[in-house]
mmCIF file of C-alpha atoms in Angstrom:
data_model
loop_
_atom_site.group_PDB
_atom_site.id
_atom_site.type_symbol
_atom_site.label_atom_id
_atom_site.label_comp_id
_atom_site.label_asym_id
_atom_site.label_seq_id
_atom_site.Cartn_x
_atom_site.Cartn_y
_atom_site.Cartn_z
ATOM 1 C CA MET A 287 69.546 13.324 63.061
ATOM 2 C CA SER A 288 66.566 15.699 62.959
ATOM 3 C CA THR A 289 65.714 16.367 59.712
ATOM 4 C CA LYS A 290 63.668 20.049 60.531
ATOM 5 C CA PRO A 291 65.608 22.955 61.459
ATOM 6 C CA THR A 292 66.428 24.748 64.919
ATOM 7 C CA ALA A 293 65.321 27.978 66.414
ATOM 8 C CA VAL A 294 67.576 30.000 67.839
ATOM 9 C CA GLU A 295 67.040 32.075 70.101
ATOM 10 C CA PRO A 296 69.188 33.887 71.990
ATOM 11 C CA ASP A 297 69.615 34.204 76.093
ATOM 12 C CA GLY A 298 68.125 36.932 77.642
ATOM 13 C CA TRP A 299 66.769 38.392 74.629
ATOM 14 C CA PRO A 300 62.424 38.262 74.727
ATOM 15 C CA LYS A 301 60.496 35.134 73.687
ATOM 16 C CA PRO A 302 58.850 36.088 70.539
ATOM 17 C CA LYS A 303 55.118 35.612 69.935
ATOM 18 C CA GLY A 304 54.734 34.129 66.141
ATOM 19 C CA TYR A 305 58.145 33.544 65.067
ATOM 20 C CA SER A 306 61.641 32.520 65.952
ATOM 21 C CA ASN A 307 64.560 34.982 65.291
ATOM 22 C CA GLY A 308 66.311 32.996 63.638
ATOM 23 C CA MET A 309 66.489 28.673 62.206
ATOM 24 C CA VAL A 310 69.508 26.953 61.821
ATOM 25 C CA ALA A 311 68.237 24.305 58.667
ATOM 26 C CA PRO A 312 70.446 20.694 59.626
ATOM 27 C CA ALA A 313 73.224 19.532 57.871
ATOM 28 C CA GLY A 314 71.803 17.658 54.595
ATOM 29 C CA ALA A 315 68.692 19.648 53.895
ATOM 30 C CA ARG A 316 67.780 21.016 50.695
ATOM 31 C CA LEU A 317 66.434 24.460 50.485
ATOM 32 C CA LEU A 318 63.208 25.692 48.951
ATOM 33 C CA ALA A 319 62.833 29.602 47.946
ATOM 34 C CA VAL A 320 58.944 29.691 47.771
ATOM 35 C CA ALA A 321 58.189 32.409 45.463
ATOM 36 C CA GLY A 322 55.623 35.142 46.320
ATOM 37 C CA GLN A 323 51.922 33.918 46.653
ATOM 38 C CA VAL A 324 48.692 35.633 47.070
ATOM 39 C CA ALA A 325 45.687 34.673 47.416
ATOM 40 C CA TRP A 326 44.024 33.649 44.122
ATOM 41 C CA ASP A 327 41.852 30.339 43.564
ATOM 42 C CA GLU A 328 41.747 28.041 40.714
ATOM 43 C CA ARG A 329 41.216 30.685 38.044
ATOM 44 C CA GLY A 330 43.294 32.992 39.299
ATOM 45 C CA LYS A 331 40.927 35.869 41.033
ATOM 46 C CA ILE A 332 42.029 37.149 44.145
ATOM 47 C CA VAL A 333 39.308 35.075 47.091
ATOM 48 C CA SER A 334 38.025 38.407 48.825
ATOM 49 C CA ASP A 335 39.567 41.551 49.997
ATOM 50 C CA ASP A 336 39.945 40.891 53.467
ATOM 51 C CA LEU A 337 43.165 40.999 54.901
ATOM 52 C CA ALA A 338 42.373 37.638 56.900
ATOM 53 C CA ALA A 339 40.976 35.659 54.518
ATOM 54 C CA GLN A 340 43.655 36.334 51.461
ATOM 55 C CA PHE A 341 46.842 35.607 54.301
ATOM 56 C CA GLY A 342 44.712 32.708 55.088
ATOM 57 C CA GLN A 343 44.938 32.112 50.875
ATOM 58 C CA ALA A 344 47.978 33.119 50.197
ATOM 59 C CA LEU A 345 49.552 30.704 53.184
ATOM 60 C CA ALA A 346 47.811 27.647 51.981
ATOM 61 C CA HIS A 347 49.250 28.592 49.061
ATOM 62 C CA VAL A 348 52.825 29.063 50.463
ATOM 63 C CA GLN A 349 52.527 25.456 51.638
ATOM 64 C CA GLN A 350 50.681 23.584 48.606
ATOM 65 C CA VAL A 351 54.334 24.835 47.296
ATOM 66 C CA VAL A 352 56.176 22.947 50.069
ATOM 67 C CA THR A 353 54.065 19.564 50.229
ATOM 68 C CA ALA A 354 55.234 19.504 46.576
ATOM 69 C CA ALA A 355 58.586 19.626 47.379
ATOM 70 C CA GLY A 356 57.856 16.448 50.067
ATOM 71 C CA GLY A 357 58.314 19.306 52.789
ATOM 72 C CA SER A 358 55.529 19.856 56.195
ATOM 73 C CA ALA A 359 55.388 22.809 58.148
ATOM 74 C CA GLU A 360 58.070 21.883 60.138
ATOM 75 C CA HIS A 361 60.151 22.337 57.691
ATOM 76 C CA PHE A 362 60.287 26.309 57.281
ATOM 77 C CA LEU A 363 63.029 28.077 58.260
ATOM 78 C CA ARG A 364 61.497 32.084 57.192
ATOM 79 C CA LEU A 365 58.824 33.735 56.103
ATOM 80 C CA THR A 366 58.036 37.177 54.609
ATOM 81 C CA TYR A 367 55.083 38.921 54.194
ATOM 82 C CA TYR A 368 54.673 41.303 52.120
ATOM 83 C CA VAL A 369 51.067 44.019 53.833
ATOM 84 C CA THR A 370 49.651 47.540 51.593
ATOM 85 C CA ASP A 371 48.223 47.830 55.522
ATOM 86 C CA LYS A 372 50.733 47.293 58.846
ATOM 87 C CA GLU A 373 47.986 49.049 60.858
ATOM 88 C CA GLU A 374 44.963 47.036 59.797
ATOM 89 C CA TYR A 375 47.616 43.842 59.580
ATOM 90 C CA ARG A 376 48.454 44.602 63.063
ATOM 91 C CA ARG A 377 44.349 45.393 64.434
ATOM 92 C CA ARG A 378 43.856 41.639 63.072
ATOM 93 C CA THR A 379 46.330 39.785 64.391
ATOM 94 C CA ALA A 380 44.316 37.575 66.410
ATOM 95 C CA GLU A 381 41.853 36.438 63.279
ATOM 96 C CA ILE A 382 45.383 36.301 61.246
ATOM 97 C CA GLY A 383 47.209 34.173 63.893
ATOM 98 C CA GLU A 384 43.583 31.961 63.351
ATOM 99 C CA ARG A 385 44.710 30.926 59.892
ATOM 100 C CA TYR A 386 48.161 30.925 60.636
ATOM 101 C CA ARG A 387 47.702 27.763 62.514
ATOM 102 C CA ALA A 388 45.101 26.668 60.375
ATOM 103 C CA VAL A 389 47.661 25.993 57.996
ATOM 104 C CA LEU A 390 50.901 25.861 59.735
ATOM 105 C CA GLY A 391 49.932 24.837 63.340
ATOM 106 C CA ARG A 392 52.720 25.418 65.626
ATOM 107 C CA ASN A 393 55.073 26.206 63.715
ATOM 108 C CA TYR A 394 56.952 29.056 64.094
ATOM 109 C CA PRO A 395 59.519 29.906 61.418
ATOM 110 C CA ALA A 396 62.093 33.171 61.151
ATOM 111 C CA ALA A 397 59.418 36.145 59.642
ATOM 112 C CA THR A 398 59.841 39.432 58.232
ATOM 113 C CA LEU A 399 57.007 41.546 58.129
ATOM 114 C CA VAL A 400 57.260 44.583 55.525
ATOM 115 C CA GLU A 401 54.471 47.582 54.403
ATOM 116 C CA VAL A 402 54.849 47.942 51.214
ATOM 117 C CA LYS A 403 52.142 50.552 49.132
ATOM 118 C CA GLY A 404 51.119 47.930 46.982
ATOM 119 C CA LEU A 405 51.620 44.340 45.218
ATOM 120 C CA LEU A 406 51.859 43.665 41.446
ATOM 121 C CA GLU A 407 48.047 41.473 41.497
ATOM 122 C CA PRO A 408 44.966 43.735 41.694
ATOM 123 C CA GLY A 409 43.264 43.515 44.420
ATOM 124 C CA ALA A 410 46.605 41.242 46.135
ATOM 125 C CA ARG A 411 46.361 43.444 49.622
ATOM 126 C CA VAL A 412 49.432 40.335 51.038
ATOM 127 C CA GLU A 413 51.306 38.056 49.318
ATOM 128 C CA ILE A 414 53.257 35.496 50.954
ATOM 129 C CA GLU A 415 57.434 34.209 50.543
ATOM 130 C CA ALA A 416 59.402 30.984 52.198
ATOM 131 C CA THR A 417 62.129 29.074 52.526
ATOM 132 C CA ALA A 418 62.285 25.744 54.066
ATOM 133 C CA ALA A 419 64.492 23.087 54.695
ATOM 134 C CA LEU A 420 63.490 19.466 53.163
ATOM 135 C CA PRO A 421 64.130 17.018 54.048
ATOM 136 C CA PRO A 422 67.141 14.605 51.684
ATOM 137 C CA ALA A 423 65.673 13.924 48.541
#
């Protein structure tokens, strides 16, 4: 029995790029909800004004939480990205994709991008939250 979530792609739909339309958690998985993570360093300061740099740092924090709970990149079910400028995100998709693959490889869970007016942490341009299906304890 696989301990990894499985992608769900309805027949006849175009193949998504960089995400899956749905994910099914394997039987017996433990669900982990990861709070929104921003791009701060060990002192609690935002690492950069650059959107791609912030994306990479925030995603690395999400991955660290999943790892601390006993999971890995293959266990992600869902990612939600909150960005303050969706047009910049679109323009910089290639750079952001490089940062994504550096952290999660070619694992593509279900994902949603939401443009927001602002984020709680001053200077944050992206916040990422996740759900993971961890192997049984």
